[in-house]
Amino acid sequence: MVHAEAYFLWNAAMCLCALPLGPKERRRSTRQVAWGCAALIFVCWLPVMLAYWPGISAYDIYTQIFEVFEDDYTNRNPLLHTLILGAFYRLGEGLGSAALGYALFILMQMAVMAGAYGAAMGYLWRIGAPRAVFWTALVLFALFPVHAMLAISDTKDGFFVALLVLVVIRFHRLLEDPSLMRRPGFVAGFAALGALMCMMRNNAFAGILVALVAGLVALGKEGRLRLCALMLGTLVLYQGALNGLKAAFDASGTLATELVSVQSQQMGRVYAFYHESEPDDSYEIATWLPTVEDYTPYTADPLKTFAIVDKPERMWGFLKLWGRVGLRHPITYLDAWLLNTCGYWYLDDTTHARIYGEGADTHLGYLLSGQAETVGLASDGYLPGLRALYESLFSANEYQRIPVLSLLFAPALWVWLAALVGVGAASRRDRRTLALLALPVGCFLPLLLGACVLIRYAYPLVACVPLVLGCALARERREAR
């Protein structure tokens, strides 16, 4: 492993020559900058990968691997992601080590993510984004621990956000030059990346729709029809590919309980405050939410997981009760939603860092860091000191003791930064920047109806806000000339 690390470090040193460090006449091409940045980002993540070798497997790994074992697939986790993960796991078994197969999967994921972020850096350089934005974005991509930790984890968010960044780049290109939508190669590339993005997280569907609406406002009449065809064609391609995969592997759909997180929290809060004064409603709430006594303000998992909504008629009955109770307790409903999402709007919130628990020995906390021992993916790693540091920071949540810098880890910071970029664009009547921002924000909005707040749910904003800001400021500089 030492030889491998030295090899990557040597290659990174060579690629650093491609970065825009020298005088103007020595600056490299956009492609060289992109590759150099991608290599640098990959190498900066590599020590974290070695510390957690063969990678973190703490999210949905058991569900996904058992689907592979049983050949009984669902789309509860993205089916495409499960199939890719399963293929590498089986490859490892064929090579004599499931851990080796998983390590190859993680390295591939790191390469995809680093490549996407390198492409973003190359694009920022190409369009003339301010150097302060360029270097800040590069430092964040390379050194901000959230990127590295998600890059070496089994969660689908890494692939999803990498694809989102590539789609944002293409979307910006077509907003600046609508004639690109007449080029078959550009259209095919956009549709393919967009469909893959949706297959990695279905909330990307909403992102495409929100971006379509904003894009129609931003573009002139000539480009609107083509934009509609492109965006809707992307969604049709996604739905067709997903249905094809589900048919090929006889996969079932998502669980209905995933759709009732907010409703469960709202009725759970009414029950917590009024179960004595309103016994009839409380009894009915407990009938539909058997675990309502376990209500906690910051995560819906204890309630919605057991909600009685497994059939359409039961879902209808659940929603009728929710509506009837809500008419009498609208303020309690609003209070429940605000508490459940406070990590997205309150900068000093820390509840999002202990949704599952916290403690250096728990591997929970701000970011999950456990490994699936029962399926052969556990290891002590190769850099125990770095691993201990990360466990202290993100399992015991010691990062919260770091003045100022701890704010970077708050999901709310990235929500507010996105809002500030939007307000700035609106004040300048910059419809194209608003349309561009609509894509990652649209992907994020459905998560406001999710079970809880986690940094990985805000990850689309973490990765895309620097890119969108750079695009906005580059356009402003061009117009100022």
PDB file of C-alpha atoms in Angstrom, residues 45-290:
ATOM      1  CA  TRP A  45      -8.806  11.774  -0.603  1.00  0.00           C
ATOM      2  CA  LEU A  46      -6.500   8.772  -0.822  1.00  0.00           C
ATOM      3  CA  PRO A  47      -5.165   8.901   2.771  1.00  0.00           C
ATOM      4  CA  VAL A  48      -8.742   8.810   4.073  1.00  0.00           C
ATOM      5  CA  MET A  49      -9.401   5.791   1.877  1.00  0.00           C
ATOM      6  CA  LEU A  50      -6.305   4.060   3.246  1.00  0.00           C
ATOM      7  CA  ALA A  51      -7.329   4.882   6.818  1.00  0.00           C
ATOM      8  CA  TYR A  52     -10.710   3.234   6.278  1.00  0.00           C
ATOM      9  CA  TRP A  53      -9.592   0.516   3.860  1.00  0.00           C
ATOM     10  CA  PRO A  54     -11.493  -1.009   2.047  1.00  0.00           C
ATOM     11  CA  GLY A  55     -13.950   1.848   2.570  1.00  0.00           C
ATOM     12  CA  ILE A  56     -16.856   2.881   4.783  1.00  0.00           C
ATOM     13  CA  SER A  57     -19.843   0.531   4.572  1.00  0.00           C
ATOM     14  CA  ALA A  58     -22.317   1.939   7.076  1.00  0.00           C
ATOM     15  CA  TYR A  59     -25.331   3.245   5.209  1.00  0.00           C
ATOM     16  CA  ASP A  60     -27.537   0.867   3.184  1.00  0.00           C
ATOM     17  CA  ILE A  61     -24.899  -1.770   2.520  1.00  0.00           C
ATOM     18  CA  TYR A  62     -26.700  -4.626   4.271  1.00  0.00           C
ATOM     19  CA  THR A  63     -29.970  -3.982   2.473  1.00  0.00           C
ATOM     20  CA  GLN A  64     -28.249  -3.764  -0.886  1.00  0.00           C
ATOM     21  CA  ILE A  65     -25.883  -6.712  -0.462  1.00  0.00           C
ATOM     22  CA  PHE A  66     -28.665  -8.946   0.825  1.00  0.00           C
ATOM     23  CA  GLU A  67     -30.709  -8.055  -2.246  1.00  0.00           C
ATOM     24  CA  VAL A  68     -27.752  -9.281  -4.303  1.00  0.00           C
ATOM     25  CA  PHE A  69     -27.439 -12.443  -2.180  1.00  0.00           C
ATOM     26  CA  GLU A  70     -31.142 -13.235  -2.446  1.00  0.00           C
ATOM     27  CA  ASP A  71     -31.517 -12.067  -6.050  1.00  0.00           C
ATOM     28  CA  ASP A  72     -34.562 -10.170  -4.794  1.00  0.00           C
ATOM     29  CA  TYR A  73     -34.189  -6.541  -5.842  1.00  0.00           C
ATOM     30  CA  THR A  74     -36.118  -3.392  -4.944  1.00  0.00           C
ATOM     31  CA  ASN A  75     -35.793   0.259  -5.890  1.00  0.00           C
ATOM     32  CA  ARG A  76     -35.893   1.389  -2.272  1.00  0.00           C
ATOM     33  CA  ASN A  77     -32.227   2.127  -2.750  1.00  0.00           C
ATOM     34  CA  PRO A  78     -31.429   3.066  -6.370  1.00  0.00           C
ATOM     35  CA  LEU A  79     -31.471  -0.177  -8.316  1.00  0.00           C
ATOM     36  CA  LEU A  80     -28.611   0.874 -10.589  1.00  0.00           C
ATOM     37  CA  HIS A  81     -26.429   1.650  -7.574  1.00  0.00           C
ATOM     38  CA  THR A  82     -27.274  -1.701  -5.983  1.00  0.00           C
ATOM     39  CA  LEU A  83     -26.352  -3.539  -9.201  1.00  0.00           C
ATOM     40  CA  ILE A  84     -23.008  -1.746  -9.524  1.00  0.00           C
ATOM     41  CA  LEU A  85     -22.169  -2.343  -5.875  1.00  0.00           C
ATOM     42  CA  GLY A  86     -23.216  -5.986  -6.168  1.00  0.00           C
ATOM     43  CA  ALA A  87     -21.117  -6.491  -9.306  1.00  0.00           C
ATOM     44  CA  PHE A  88     -17.968  -5.297  -7.549  1.00  0.00           C
ATOM     45  CA  TYR A  89     -18.771  -7.372  -4.477  1.00  0.00           C
ATOM     46  CA  ARG A  90     -19.142 -10.483  -6.635  1.00  0.00           C
ATOM     47  CA  LEU A  91     -15.931  -9.578  -8.461  1.00  0.00           C
ATOM     48  CA  GLY A  92     -14.154  -9.489  -5.119  1.00  0.00           C
ATOM     49  CA  GLU A  93     -15.563 -12.878  -4.168  1.00  0.00           C
ATOM     50  CA  GLY A  94     -14.255 -14.233  -7.466  1.00  0.00           C
ATOM     51  CA  LEU A  95     -10.828 -12.792  -6.674  1.00  0.00           C
ATOM     52  CA  GLY A  96     -10.894 -14.385  -3.242  1.00  0.00           C
ATOM     53  CA  SER A  97     -11.694 -11.282  -1.191  1.00  0.00           C
ATOM     54  CA  ALA A  98     -14.992  -9.417  -0.949  1.00  0.00           C
ATOM     55  CA  ALA A  99     -13.068  -6.551   0.646  1.00  0.00           C
ATOM     56  CA  LEU A 100     -10.884  -6.237  -2.459  1.00  0.00           C
ATOM     57  CA  GLY A 101     -13.944  -6.007  -4.673  1.00  0.00           C
ATOM     58  CA  TYR A 102     -15.419  -3.345  -2.401  1.00  0.00           C
ATOM     59  CA  ALA A 103     -12.140  -1.413  -2.419  1.00  0.00           C
ATOM     60  CA  LEU A 104     -12.211  -1.427  -6.224  1.00  0.00           C
ATOM     61  CA  PHE A 105     -15.771  -0.103  -6.083  1.00  0.00           C
ATOM     62  CA  ILE A 106     -14.711   2.707  -3.751  1.00  0.00           C
ATOM     63  CA  LEU A 107     -11.680   3.594  -5.881  1.00  0.00           C
ATOM     64  CA  MET A 108     -13.921   3.725  -8.944  1.00  0.00           C
ATOM     65  CA  GLN A 109     -16.359   5.975  -7.086  1.00  0.00           C
ATOM     66  CA  MET A 110     -13.499   8.235  -5.985  1.00  0.00           C
ATOM     67  CA  ALA A 111     -12.277   8.474  -9.569  1.00  0.00           C
ATOM     68  CA  VAL A 112     -15.757   9.383 -10.866  1.00  0.00           C
ATOM     69  CA  MET A 113     -16.274  12.034  -8.193  1.00  0.00           C
ATOM     70  CA  ALA A 114     -12.770  13.484  -8.526  1.00  0.00           C
ATOM     71  CA  GLY A 115     -13.212  13.530 -12.306  1.00  0.00           C
ATOM     72  CA  ALA A 116     -16.501  15.407 -12.025  1.00  0.00           C
ATOM     73  CA  TYR A 117     -15.073  17.953  -9.600  1.00  0.00           C
ATOM     74  CA  GLY A 118     -11.994  18.305 -11.778  1.00  0.00           C
ATOM     75  CA  ALA A 119     -14.298  19.010 -14.721  1.00  0.00           C
ATOM     76  CA  ALA A 120     -15.981  21.701 -12.622  1.00  0.00           C
ATOM     77  CA  MET A 121     -12.597  23.283 -11.884  1.00  0.00           C
ATOM     78  CA  GLY A 122     -11.629  23.181 -15.544  1.00  0.00           C
ATOM     79  CA  TYR A 123     -14.931  24.785 -16.471  1.00  0.00           C
ATOM     80  CA  LEU A 124     -14.524  27.563 -13.905  1.00  0.00           C
ATOM     81  CA  TRP A 125     -11.088  28.260 -15.348  1.00  0.00           C
ATOM     82  CA  ARG A 126     -12.420  28.197 -18.904  1.00  0.00           C
ATOM     83  CA  ILE A 127     -15.197  30.747 -18.308  1.00  0.00           C
ATOM     84  CA  GLY A 128     -12.947  33.101 -16.352  1.00  0.00           C
ATOM     85  CA  ALA A 129     -14.324  32.727 -12.836  1.00  0.00           C
ATOM     86  CA  PRO A 130     -12.556  34.914 -10.238  1.00  0.00           C
ATOM     87  CA  ARG A 131      -9.393  33.327  -8.920  1.00  0.00           C
ATOM     88  CA  ALA A 132     -10.649  33.565  -5.330  1.00  0.00           C
ATOM     89  CA  VAL A 133     -13.645  31.409  -6.249  1.00  0.00           C
ATOM     90  CA  PHE A 134     -11.499  29.008  -8.264  1.00  0.00           C
ATOM     91  CA  TRP A 135      -9.002  28.375  -5.477  1.00  0.00           C
ATOM     92  CA  THR A 136     -11.665  28.252  -2.755  1.00  0.00           C
ATOM     93  CA  ALA A 137     -13.592  25.646  -4.718  1.00  0.00           C
ATOM     94  CA  LEU A 138     -10.441  23.589  -5.303  1.00  0.00           C
ATOM     95  CA  VAL A 139      -9.468  23.683  -1.628  1.00  0.00           C
ATOM     96  CA  LEU A 140     -12.976  22.643  -0.602  1.00  0.00           C
ATOM     97  CA  PHE A 141     -13.140  19.771  -3.091  1.00  0.00           C
ATOM     98  CA  ALA A 142      -9.716  18.500  -2.101  1.00  0.00           C
ATOM     99  CA  LEU A 143      -9.606  19.101   1.650  1.00  0.00           C
ATOM    100  CA  PHE A 144     -13.142  19.509   3.017  1.00  0.00           C
ATOM    101  CA  PRO A 145     -13.616  16.174   4.839  1.00  0.00           C
ATOM    102  CA  VAL A 146     -17.247  15.752   3.788  1.00  0.00           C
ATOM    103  CA  HIS A 147     -16.150  15.182   0.195  1.00  0.00           C
ATOM    104  CA  ALA A 148     -13.573  12.560   1.118  1.00  0.00           C
ATOM    105  CA  MET A 149     -15.831  10.735   3.584  1.00  0.00           C
ATOM    106  CA  LEU A 150     -18.712  10.470   1.140  1.00  0.00           C
ATOM    107  CA  ALA A 151     -16.332   9.498  -1.671  1.00  0.00           C
ATOM    108  CA  ILE A 152     -15.241   6.415   0.300  1.00  0.00           C
ATOM    109  CA  SER A 153     -18.731   5.479   1.530  1.00  0.00           C
ATOM    110  CA  ASP A 154     -21.343   3.099   0.189  1.00  0.00           C
ATOM    111  CA  THR A 155     -24.026   5.789   0.027  1.00  0.00           C
ATOM    112  CA  LYS A 156     -25.358   6.678  -3.415  1.00  0.00           C
ATOM    113  CA  ASP A 157     -24.955  10.417  -2.771  1.00  0.00           C
ATOM    114  CA  GLY A 158     -21.398  10.475  -4.115  1.00  0.00           C
ATOM    115  CA  PHE A 159     -22.310   9.182  -7.572  1.00  0.00           C
ATOM    116  CA  PHE A 160     -25.473  11.275  -7.618  1.00  0.00           C
ATOM    117  CA  VAL A 161     -23.755  14.571  -6.845  1.00  0.00           C
ATOM    118  CA  ALA A 162     -20.895  13.859  -9.256  1.00  0.00           C
ATOM    119  CA  LEU A 163     -23.454  13.430 -12.038  1.00  0.00           C
ATOM    120  CA  LEU A 164     -25.323  16.515 -10.840  1.00  0.00           C
ATOM    121  CA  VAL A 165     -22.159  18.626 -11.144  1.00  0.00           C
ATOM    122  CA  LEU A 166     -21.657  17.420 -14.728  1.00  0.00           C
ATOM    123  CA  VAL A 167     -25.284  18.216 -15.573  1.00  0.00           C
ATOM    124  CA  VAL A 168     -24.960  21.680 -14.002  1.00  0.00           C
ATOM    125  CA  ILE A 169     -21.969  22.360 -16.265  1.00  0.00           C
ATOM    126  CA  ARG A 170     -23.914  21.344 -19.366  1.00  0.00           C
ATOM    127  CA  PHE A 171     -26.967  23.281 -18.239  1.00  0.00           C
ATOM    128  CA  HIS A 172     -24.856  26.420 -17.853  1.00  0.00           C
ATOM    129  CA  ARG A 173     -23.425  25.910 -21.320  1.00  0.00           C
ATOM    130  CA  LEU A 174     -26.866  25.713 -22.927  1.00  0.00           C
ATOM    131  CA  LEU A 175     -28.124  28.719 -20.955  1.00  0.00           C
ATOM    132  CA  GLU A 176     -25.190  30.735 -22.304  1.00  0.00           C
ATOM    133  CA  ASP A 177     -25.506  29.327 -25.820  1.00  0.00           C
ATOM    134  CA  PRO A 178     -28.972  27.871 -26.591  1.00  0.00           C
ATOM    135  CA  SER A 179     -27.774  26.850 -30.069  1.00  0.00           C
ATOM    136  CA  LEU A 180     -26.034  23.902 -28.369  1.00  0.00           C
ATOM    137  CA  MET A 181     -29.450  22.266 -28.139  1.00  0.00           C
ATOM    138  CA  ARG A 182     -29.301  21.831 -31.915  1.00  0.00           C
ATOM    139  CA  ARG A 183     -26.248  19.602 -31.647  1.00  0.00           C
ATOM    140  CA  PRO A 184     -27.146  15.897 -31.350  1.00  0.00           C
ATOM    141  CA  GLY A 185     -23.996  15.089 -29.392  1.00  0.00           C
ATOM    142  CA  PHE A 186     -24.657  17.734 -26.763  1.00  0.00           C
ATOM    143  CA  VAL A 187     -28.307  16.718 -26.437  1.00  0.00           C
ATOM    144  CA  ALA A 188     -27.438  13.029 -26.127  1.00  0.00           C
ATOM    145  CA  GLY A 189     -24.778  13.739 -23.505  1.00  0.00           C
ATOM    146  CA  PHE A 190     -27.093  15.937 -21.447  1.00  0.00           C
ATOM    147  CA  ALA A 191     -29.939  13.410 -21.581  1.00  0.00           C
ATOM    148  CA  ALA A 192     -27.663  10.488 -20.670  1.00  0.00           C
ATOM    149  CA  LEU A 193     -26.086  12.304 -17.707  1.00  0.00           C
ATOM    150  CA  GLY A 194     -29.478  13.578 -16.538  1.00  0.00           C
ATOM    151  CA  ALA A 195     -31.062  10.137 -16.726  1.00  0.00           C
ATOM    152  CA  LEU A 196     -28.162   8.547 -14.835  1.00  0.00           C
ATOM    153  CA  MET A 197     -28.417  11.284 -12.210  1.00  0.00           C
ATOM    154  CA  CYS A 198     -32.124  10.549 -11.699  1.00  0.00           C
ATOM    155  CA  MET A 199     -31.401   6.833 -11.449  1.00  0.00           C
ATOM    156  CA  MET A 200     -29.006   7.499  -8.580  1.00  0.00           C
ATOM    157  CA  ARG A 201     -31.525   9.581  -6.622  1.00  0.00           C
ATOM    158  CA  ASN A 202     -35.148   9.978  -7.634  1.00  0.00           C
ATOM    159  CA  ASN A 203     -35.385  13.483  -6.140  1.00  0.00           C
ATOM    160  CA  ALA A 204     -33.301  14.546  -9.157  1.00  0.00           C
ATOM    161  CA  PHE A 205     -36.582  14.243 -11.072  1.00  0.00           C
ATOM    162  CA  ALA A 206     -37.778  17.324  -9.184  1.00  0.00           C
ATOM    163  CA  GLY A 207     -34.493  19.087  -9.926  1.00  0.00           C
ATOM    164  CA  ILE A 208     -34.985  18.607 -13.668  1.00  0.00           C
ATOM    165  CA  LEU A 209     -38.562  19.938 -13.481  1.00  0.00           C
ATOM    166  CA  VAL A 210     -37.620  22.992 -11.397  1.00  0.00           C
ATOM    167  CA  ALA A 211     -34.714  23.733 -13.742  1.00  0.00           C
ATOM    168  CA  LEU A 212     -37.067  23.416 -16.719  1.00  0.00           C
ATOM    169  CA  VAL A 213     -39.470  26.001 -15.311  1.00  0.00           C
ATOM    170  CA  ALA A 214     -36.633  28.385 -14.415  1.00  0.00           C
ATOM    171  CA  GLY A 215     -34.959  27.785 -17.788  1.00  0.00           C
ATOM    172  CA  LEU A 216     -38.137  28.681 -19.666  1.00  0.00           C
ATOM    173  CA  VAL A 217     -38.108  32.040 -17.890  1.00  0.00           C
ATOM    174  CA  ALA A 218     -34.415  32.600 -18.588  1.00  0.00           C
ATOM    175  CA  LEU A 219     -34.357  31.690 -22.272  1.00  0.00           C
ATOM    176  CA  GLY A 220     -35.870  33.532 -25.187  1.00  0.00           C
ATOM    177  CA  LYS A 221     -38.773  32.139 -27.206  1.00  0.00           C
ATOM    178  CA  GLU A 222     -36.453  30.425 -29.658  1.00  0.00           C
ATOM    179  CA  GLY A 223     -34.884  28.119 -27.076  1.00  0.00           C
ATOM    180  CA  ARG A 224     -37.915  27.295 -24.964  1.00  0.00           C
ATOM    181  CA  LEU A 225     -39.366  24.558 -27.130  1.00  0.00           C
ATOM    182  CA  ARG A 226     -36.010  22.841 -27.440  1.00  0.00           C
ATOM    183  CA  LEU A 227     -35.430  23.104 -23.697  1.00  0.00           C
ATOM    184  CA  CYS A 228     -38.812  21.487 -23.024  1.00  0.00           C
ATOM    185  CA  ALA A 229     -37.970  18.674 -25.424  1.00  0.00           C
ATOM    186  CA  LEU A 230     -34.523  18.197 -23.859  1.00  0.00           C
ATOM    187  CA  MET A 231     -35.652  18.169 -20.240  1.00  0.00           C
ATOM    188  CA  LEU A 232     -38.779  16.094 -20.756  1.00  0.00           C
ATOM    189  CA  GLY A 233     -36.836  13.749 -23.027  1.00  0.00           C
ATOM    190  CA  THR A 234     -34.294  13.310 -20.222  1.00  0.00           C
ATOM    191  CA  LEU A 235     -37.069  12.336 -17.820  1.00  0.00           C
ATOM    192  CA  VAL A 236     -38.591   9.937 -20.354  1.00  0.00           C
ATOM    193  CA  LEU A 237     -35.176   8.338 -20.877  1.00  0.00           C
ATOM    194  CA  TYR A 238     -34.768   8.007 -17.110  1.00  0.00           C
ATOM    195  CA  GLN A 239     -38.187   6.453 -16.627  1.00  0.00           C
ATOM    196  CA  GLY A 240     -37.678   4.088 -19.538  1.00  0.00           C
ATOM    197  CA  ALA A 241     -34.259   2.976 -18.329  1.00  0.00           C
ATOM    198  CA  LEU A 242     -35.511   2.504 -14.771  1.00  0.00           C
ATOM    199  CA  ASN A 243     -38.539   0.515 -15.888  1.00  0.00           C
ATOM    200  CA  GLY A 244     -36.291  -1.598 -18.098  1.00  0.00           C
ATOM    201  CA  LEU A 245     -33.951  -2.359 -15.200  1.00  0.00           C
ATOM    202  CA  LYS A 246     -36.857  -3.150 -12.881  1.00  0.00           C
ATOM    203  CA  ALA A 247     -38.347  -5.498 -15.461  1.00  0.00           C
ATOM    204  CA  ALA A 248     -34.996  -7.176 -16.153  1.00  0.00           C
ATOM    205  CA  PHE A 249     -34.371  -7.868 -12.457  1.00  0.00           C
ATOM    206  CA  ASP A 250     -38.014  -8.204 -11.370  1.00  0.00           C
ATOM    207  CA  ALA A 251     -37.486  -5.410  -8.857  1.00  0.00           C
ATOM    208  CA  SER A 252     -40.251  -3.970  -6.698  1.00  0.00           C
ATOM    209  CA  GLY A 253     -40.739  -0.258  -6.060  1.00  0.00           C
ATOM    210  CA  THR A 254     -40.106   1.942  -3.047  1.00  0.00           C
ATOM    211  CA  LEU A 255     -41.892   1.599   0.287  1.00  0.00           C
ATOM    212  CA  ALA A 256     -44.972   3.759   0.811  1.00  0.00           C
ATOM    213  CA  THR A 257     -43.687   4.701   4.265  1.00  0.00           C
ATOM    214  CA  GLU A 258     -40.988   6.817   2.599  1.00  0.00           C
ATOM    215  CA  LEU A 259     -43.736   9.226   1.515  1.00  0.00           C
ATOM    216  CA  VAL A 260     -45.179  10.039   4.943  1.00  0.00           C
ATOM    217  CA  SER A 261     -42.255  11.371   6.970  1.00  0.00           C
ATOM    218  CA  VAL A 262     -43.610  14.875   7.547  1.00  0.00           C
ATOM    219  CA  GLN A 263     -47.169  13.673   8.105  1.00  0.00           C
ATOM    220  CA  SER A 264     -45.962  11.180  10.700  1.00  0.00           C
ATOM    221  CA  GLN A 265     -43.971  13.847  12.531  1.00  0.00           C
ATOM    222  CA  GLN A 266     -46.877  16.252  12.533  1.00  0.00           C
ATOM    223  CA  MET A 267     -49.376  13.768  13.918  1.00  0.00           C
ATOM    224  CA  GLY A 268     -46.754  12.512  16.353  1.00  0.00           C
ATOM    225  CA  ARG A 269     -46.308  16.005  17.770  1.00  0.00           C
ATOM    226  CA  VAL A 270     -50.067  16.476  18.115  1.00  0.00           C
ATOM    227  CA  TYR A 271     -50.207  13.173  19.984  1.00  0.00           C
ATOM    228  CA  ALA A 272     -47.313  14.197  22.264  1.00  0.00           C
ATOM    229  CA  PHE A 273     -49.056  17.402  23.334  1.00  0.00           C
ATOM    230  CA  TYR A 274     -52.765  16.525  23.178  1.00  0.00           C
ATOM    231  CA  HIS A 275     -53.093  12.795  23.815  1.00  0.00           C
ATOM    232  CA  GLU A 276     -54.782  13.438  27.154  1.00  0.00           C
ATOM    233  CA  SER A 277     -57.060  16.303  26.130  1.00  0.00           C
ATOM    234  CA  GLU A 278     -58.086  14.738  22.793  1.00  0.00           C
ATOM    235  CA  PRO A 279     -58.290  11.001  23.462  1.00  0.00           C
ATOM    236  CA  ASP A 280     -60.380  10.110  20.394  1.00  0.00           C
ATOM    237  CA  ASP A 281     -57.977  11.606  17.870  1.00  0.00           C
ATOM    238  CA  SER A 282     -55.020  10.295  19.840  1.00  0.00           C
ATOM    239  CA  TYR A 283     -56.412   6.781  19.747  1.00  0.00           C
ATOM    240  CA  GLU A 284     -56.872   7.004  15.965  1.00  0.00           C
ATOM    241  CA  ILE A 285     -53.357   8.437  15.508  1.00  0.00           C
ATOM    242  CA  ALA A 286     -51.917   5.548  17.522  1.00  0.00           C
ATOM    243  CA  THR A 287     -53.861   3.124  15.321  1.00  0.00           C
ATOM    244  CA  TRP A 288     -52.158   4.411  12.176  1.00  0.00           C
ATOM    245  CA  LEU A 289     -48.809   5.097  13.882  1.00  0.00           C
ATOM    246  CA  PRO A 290     -48.228   2.172  16.287  1.00  0.00           C
TER     247      PRO A 290
END
